[in-house]
Tab-separated table of C-alpha atoms in Angstrom:
chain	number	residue	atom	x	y	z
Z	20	UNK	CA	0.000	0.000	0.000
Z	21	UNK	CA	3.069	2.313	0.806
Z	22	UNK	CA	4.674	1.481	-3.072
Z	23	UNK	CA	0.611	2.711	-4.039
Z	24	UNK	CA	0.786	6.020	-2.069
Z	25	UNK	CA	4.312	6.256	-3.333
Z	26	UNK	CA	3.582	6.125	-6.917
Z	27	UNK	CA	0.552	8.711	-6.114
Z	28	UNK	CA	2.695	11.039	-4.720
Z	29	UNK	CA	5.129	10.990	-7.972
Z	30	UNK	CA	2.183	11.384	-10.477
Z	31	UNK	CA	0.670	14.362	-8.275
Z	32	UNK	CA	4.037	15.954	-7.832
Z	33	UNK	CA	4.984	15.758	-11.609
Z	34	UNK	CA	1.628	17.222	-12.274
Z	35	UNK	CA	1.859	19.960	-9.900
Z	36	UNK	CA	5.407	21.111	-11.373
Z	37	UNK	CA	4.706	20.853	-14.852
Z	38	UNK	CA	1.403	23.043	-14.726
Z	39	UNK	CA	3.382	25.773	-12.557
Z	40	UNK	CA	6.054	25.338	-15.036
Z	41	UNK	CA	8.453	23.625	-12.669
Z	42	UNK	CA	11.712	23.093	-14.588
Z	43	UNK	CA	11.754	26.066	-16.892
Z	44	UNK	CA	10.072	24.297	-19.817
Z	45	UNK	CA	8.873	26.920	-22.664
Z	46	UNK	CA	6.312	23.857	-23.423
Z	47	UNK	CA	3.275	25.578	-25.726
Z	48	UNK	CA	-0.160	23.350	-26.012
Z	49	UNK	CA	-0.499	22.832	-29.832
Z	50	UNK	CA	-3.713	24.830	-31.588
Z	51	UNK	CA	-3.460	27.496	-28.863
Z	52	UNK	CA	-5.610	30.185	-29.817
Z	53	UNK	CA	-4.710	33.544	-31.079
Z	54	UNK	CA	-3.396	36.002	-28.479
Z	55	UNK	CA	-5.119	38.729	-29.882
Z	56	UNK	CA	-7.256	39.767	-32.419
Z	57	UNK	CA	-5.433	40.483	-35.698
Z	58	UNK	CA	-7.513	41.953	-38.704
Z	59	UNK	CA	-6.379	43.708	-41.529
Z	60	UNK	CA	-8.676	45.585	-43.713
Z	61	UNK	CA	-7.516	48.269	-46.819
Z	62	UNK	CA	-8.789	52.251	-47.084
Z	63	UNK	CA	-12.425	51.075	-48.075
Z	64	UNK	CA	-12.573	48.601	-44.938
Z	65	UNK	CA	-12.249	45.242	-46.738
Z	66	UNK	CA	-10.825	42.537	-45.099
Z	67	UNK	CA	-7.054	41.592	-46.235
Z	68	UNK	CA	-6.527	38.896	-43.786
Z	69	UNK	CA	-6.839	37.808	-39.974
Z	70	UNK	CA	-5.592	35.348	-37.364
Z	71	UNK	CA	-8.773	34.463	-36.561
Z	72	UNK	CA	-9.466	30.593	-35.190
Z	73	UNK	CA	-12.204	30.156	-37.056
Z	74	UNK	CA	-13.758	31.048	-40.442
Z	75	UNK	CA	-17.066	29.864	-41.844
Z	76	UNK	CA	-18.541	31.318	-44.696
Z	77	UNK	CA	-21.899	30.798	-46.081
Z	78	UNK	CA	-25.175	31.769	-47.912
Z	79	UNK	CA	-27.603	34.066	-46.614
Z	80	UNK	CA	-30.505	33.022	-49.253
Z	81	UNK	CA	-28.322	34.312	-52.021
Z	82	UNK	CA	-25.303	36.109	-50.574
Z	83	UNK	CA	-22.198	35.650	-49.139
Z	84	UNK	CA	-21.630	36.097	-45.711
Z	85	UNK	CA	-18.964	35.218	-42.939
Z	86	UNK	CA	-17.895	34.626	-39.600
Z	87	UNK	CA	-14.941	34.586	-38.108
Z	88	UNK	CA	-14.090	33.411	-34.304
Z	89	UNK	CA	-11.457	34.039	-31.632
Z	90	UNK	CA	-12.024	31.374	-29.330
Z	91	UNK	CA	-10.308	33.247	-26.269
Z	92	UNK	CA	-7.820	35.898	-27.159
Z	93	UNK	CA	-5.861	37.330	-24.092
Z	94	UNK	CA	-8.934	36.163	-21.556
Z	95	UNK	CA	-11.706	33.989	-20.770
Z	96	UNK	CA	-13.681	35.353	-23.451
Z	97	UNK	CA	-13.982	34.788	-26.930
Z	98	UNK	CA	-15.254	37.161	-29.756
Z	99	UNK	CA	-17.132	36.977	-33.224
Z	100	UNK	CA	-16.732	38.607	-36.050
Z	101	UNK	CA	-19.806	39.003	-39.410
Z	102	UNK	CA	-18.902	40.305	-42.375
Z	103	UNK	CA	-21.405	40.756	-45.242
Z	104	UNK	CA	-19.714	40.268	-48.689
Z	105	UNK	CA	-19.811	44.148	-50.279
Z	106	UNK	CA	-20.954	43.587	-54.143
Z	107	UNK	CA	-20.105	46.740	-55.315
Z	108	UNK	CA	-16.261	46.962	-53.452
Z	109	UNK	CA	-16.026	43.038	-54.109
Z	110	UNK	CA	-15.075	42.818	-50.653
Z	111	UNK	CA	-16.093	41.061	-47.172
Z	112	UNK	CA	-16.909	44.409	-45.199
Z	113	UNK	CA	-17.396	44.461	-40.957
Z	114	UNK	CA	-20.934	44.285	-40.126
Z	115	UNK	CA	-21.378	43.483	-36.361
Z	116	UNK	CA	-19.160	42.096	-33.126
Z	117	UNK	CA	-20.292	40.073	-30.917
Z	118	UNK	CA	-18.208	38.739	-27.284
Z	119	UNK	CA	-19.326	35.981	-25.291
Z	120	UNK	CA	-18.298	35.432	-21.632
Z	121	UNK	CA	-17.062	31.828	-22.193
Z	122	UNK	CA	-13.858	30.434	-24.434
Z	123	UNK	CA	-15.218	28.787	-27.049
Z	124	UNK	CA	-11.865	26.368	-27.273
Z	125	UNK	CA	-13.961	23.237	-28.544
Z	126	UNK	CA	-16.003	25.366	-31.472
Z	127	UNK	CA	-15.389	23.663	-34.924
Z	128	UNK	CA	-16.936	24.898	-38.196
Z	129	UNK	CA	-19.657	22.335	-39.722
Z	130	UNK	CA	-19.125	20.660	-42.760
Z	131	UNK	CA	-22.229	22.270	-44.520
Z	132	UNK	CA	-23.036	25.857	-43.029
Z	133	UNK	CA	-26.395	26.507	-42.992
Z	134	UNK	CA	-27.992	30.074	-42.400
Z	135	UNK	CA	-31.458	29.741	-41.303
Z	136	UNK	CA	-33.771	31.833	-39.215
Z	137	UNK	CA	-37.458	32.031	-39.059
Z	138	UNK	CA	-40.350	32.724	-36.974
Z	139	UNK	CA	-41.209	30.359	-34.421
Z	140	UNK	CA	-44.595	32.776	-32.859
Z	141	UNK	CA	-46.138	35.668	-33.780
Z	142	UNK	CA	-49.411	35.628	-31.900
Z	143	UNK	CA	-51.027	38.713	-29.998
Z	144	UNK	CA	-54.723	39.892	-28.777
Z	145	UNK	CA	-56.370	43.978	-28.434
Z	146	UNK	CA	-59.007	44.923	-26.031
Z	147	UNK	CA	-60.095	48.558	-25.173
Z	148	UNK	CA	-58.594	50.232	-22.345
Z	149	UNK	CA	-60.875	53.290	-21.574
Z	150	UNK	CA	-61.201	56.787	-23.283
Z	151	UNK	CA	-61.763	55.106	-26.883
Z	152	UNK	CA	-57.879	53.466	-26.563
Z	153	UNK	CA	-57.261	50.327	-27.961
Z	154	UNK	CA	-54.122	48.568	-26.786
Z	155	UNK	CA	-52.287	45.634	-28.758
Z	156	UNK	CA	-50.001	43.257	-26.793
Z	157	UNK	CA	-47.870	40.581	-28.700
Z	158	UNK	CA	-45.132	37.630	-28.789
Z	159	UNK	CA	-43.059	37.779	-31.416
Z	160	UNK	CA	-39.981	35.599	-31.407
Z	161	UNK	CA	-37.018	34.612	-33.947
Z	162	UNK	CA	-34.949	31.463	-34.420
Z	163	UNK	CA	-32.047	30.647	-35.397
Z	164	UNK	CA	-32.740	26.684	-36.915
Z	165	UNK	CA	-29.369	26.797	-39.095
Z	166	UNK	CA	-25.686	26.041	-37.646
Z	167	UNK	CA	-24.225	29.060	-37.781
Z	168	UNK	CA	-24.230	32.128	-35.514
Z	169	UNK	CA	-26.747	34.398	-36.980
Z	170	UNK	CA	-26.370	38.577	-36.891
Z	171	UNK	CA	-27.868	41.708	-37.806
Z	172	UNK	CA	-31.578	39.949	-38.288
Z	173	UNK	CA	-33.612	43.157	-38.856
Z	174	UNK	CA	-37.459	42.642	-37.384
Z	175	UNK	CA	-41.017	44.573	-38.187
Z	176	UNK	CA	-43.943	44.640	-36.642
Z	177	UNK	CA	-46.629	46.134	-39.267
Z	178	UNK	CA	-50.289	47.043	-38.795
Z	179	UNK	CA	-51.444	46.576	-42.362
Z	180	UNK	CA	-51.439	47.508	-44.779
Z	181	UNK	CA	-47.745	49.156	-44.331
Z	182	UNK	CA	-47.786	50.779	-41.216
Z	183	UNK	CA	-44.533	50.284	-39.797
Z	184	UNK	CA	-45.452	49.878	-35.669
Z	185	UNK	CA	-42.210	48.722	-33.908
Z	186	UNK	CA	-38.124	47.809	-36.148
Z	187	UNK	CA	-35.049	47.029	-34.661
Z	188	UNK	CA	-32.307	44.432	-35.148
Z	189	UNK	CA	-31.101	40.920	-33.074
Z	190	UNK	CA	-27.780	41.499	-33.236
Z	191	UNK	CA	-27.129	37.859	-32.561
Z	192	UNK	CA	-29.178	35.089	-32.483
Z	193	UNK	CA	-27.195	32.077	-31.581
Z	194	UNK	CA	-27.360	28.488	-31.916
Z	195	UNK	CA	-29.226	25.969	-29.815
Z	196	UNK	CA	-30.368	25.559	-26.850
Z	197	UNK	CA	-30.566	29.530	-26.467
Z	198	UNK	CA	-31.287	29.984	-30.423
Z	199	UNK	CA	-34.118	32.399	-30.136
Z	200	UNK	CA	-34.497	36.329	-29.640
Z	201	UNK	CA	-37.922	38.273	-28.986
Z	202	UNK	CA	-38.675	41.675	-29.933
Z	203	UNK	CA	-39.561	43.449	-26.702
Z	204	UNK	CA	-43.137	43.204	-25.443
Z	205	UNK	CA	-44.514	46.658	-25.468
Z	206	UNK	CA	-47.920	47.300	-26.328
Z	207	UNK	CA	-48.807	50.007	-28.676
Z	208	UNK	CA	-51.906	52.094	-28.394
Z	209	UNK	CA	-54.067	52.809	-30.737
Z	210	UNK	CA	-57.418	56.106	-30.988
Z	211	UNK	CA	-58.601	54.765	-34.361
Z	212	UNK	CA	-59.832	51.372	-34.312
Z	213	UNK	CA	-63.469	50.281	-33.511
Z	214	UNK	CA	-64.750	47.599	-31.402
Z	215	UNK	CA	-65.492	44.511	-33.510
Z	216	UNK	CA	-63.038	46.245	-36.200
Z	217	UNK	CA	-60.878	43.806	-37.779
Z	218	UNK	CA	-57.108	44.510	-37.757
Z	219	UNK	CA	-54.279	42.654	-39.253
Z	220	UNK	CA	-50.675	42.584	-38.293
Z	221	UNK	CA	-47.787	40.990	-39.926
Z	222	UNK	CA	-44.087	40.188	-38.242
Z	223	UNK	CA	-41.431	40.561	-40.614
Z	224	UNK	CA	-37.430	39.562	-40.482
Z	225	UNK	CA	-34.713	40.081	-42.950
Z	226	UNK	CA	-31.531	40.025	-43.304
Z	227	UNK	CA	-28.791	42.212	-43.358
Z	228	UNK	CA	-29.032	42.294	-46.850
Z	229	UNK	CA	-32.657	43.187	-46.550
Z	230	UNK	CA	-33.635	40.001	-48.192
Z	231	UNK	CA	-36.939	39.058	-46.198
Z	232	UNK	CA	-36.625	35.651	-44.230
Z	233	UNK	CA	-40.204	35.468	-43.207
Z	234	UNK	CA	-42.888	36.894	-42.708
Z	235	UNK	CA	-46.286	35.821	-40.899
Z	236	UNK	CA	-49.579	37.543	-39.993
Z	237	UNK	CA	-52.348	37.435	-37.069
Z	238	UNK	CA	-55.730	39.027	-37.359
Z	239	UNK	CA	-57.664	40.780	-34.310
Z	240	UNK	CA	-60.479	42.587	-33.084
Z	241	UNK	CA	-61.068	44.734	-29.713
């Protein structure tokens, strides 16, 4: 049992100098990531080059899109970069950044990148309030069903026909399990609608592009 403790004691004791660097050994772990962020970009902010960890491009319905990942540069944090491809300059351009509070040292790209985000609900209900007000609550949620990080999703709610009532962007909507965003839940009043009136309302996303993703609609009455 001594010979047992023994050993024990070696294994723990070679363990405990080699991760305080007992010995002077200069020993790097292989793949370490970047130590900091590195991007180069030209005059008209397209991107030369980077030492980022991780690059995925991909299709966003028709157009090319990327992002690249620092799994934990200088910290225990690592940071995402989206470009949208620039037609005109021929050039991936900077669209959005995006930190987490985690390293994300065991992130791979997939084989097949897919971009996809839809609406999961869009539902919502009026009733009067007093003084000839009619208030409109709603749920109205985005997600991301693709495997890639998705950015810049712009979101409408509309009281048709075209009346922009509430825009804004998700500015990231991850991946699974926490691969949804919802557009805040604020109702919006309204003097000219009629009890029994019917009312229609349409949820819109799109990308940053402006290509439309989806769309869906809900009709209501006070």
């Amino acid at each position: 049992m001594a010979f047992y403790r023994f050993l024990l004691f070696i294994f723990f004791s070679a363990f405990f100098f080699g991760a305080c660097g007992g010995g002077g050994s200069d020993y790097t772990p292989p793949n370490e990531p970047a130590s900091n962020i590195v991007v180069n970009e030209d005059a008209n902010g397209c991107l030369i080059s980077s030492n980022a960890d991780l690059t995925i491009d991909y299709l966003i319905v028709d157009k090319n899109a990327r992002n690249m990942i620092w799994t934990c540069p200088d910290s225990n944090m690592s940071e995402k970069q989206f470009y949208t491809y620039n037609y005109t300059n021929q050039c991936y351009q900077k669209a959005h950044t995006y930190n987490t509070l985690a390293c994300l040292s065991n992130e791979t790209a997939p084989a097949a990148p897919l971009f996809d985000v839809t609406i999961s609900q869009f539902t919502g209900n009026m009733y009067p309030i007093g003084g000839g007000v009619v208030t409109f609550n709603h749920n109205a949620v985005a997600e991301n069903n693709g495997n890639v990080d998705a950015f810049a999703v712009q979101w409408e709610i509309i009281r048709e026909p075209g009346q922009v009532l509430k825009s804004g962007t998700f500015d990231h909507v991850p991946l699974y399990p926490f691969n949804f965003q919802s557009v805040p839940g604020i109702p919006v009043n309204f003097t000219d609608i009629a009890i029994g009136q019917s009312v229609r309302f349409t949820f819109q996303i799109s990308s940053a592009f402006g290509d439309i993703l989806d769309s869906q609609s809900i009709t209501l009455q006070p």
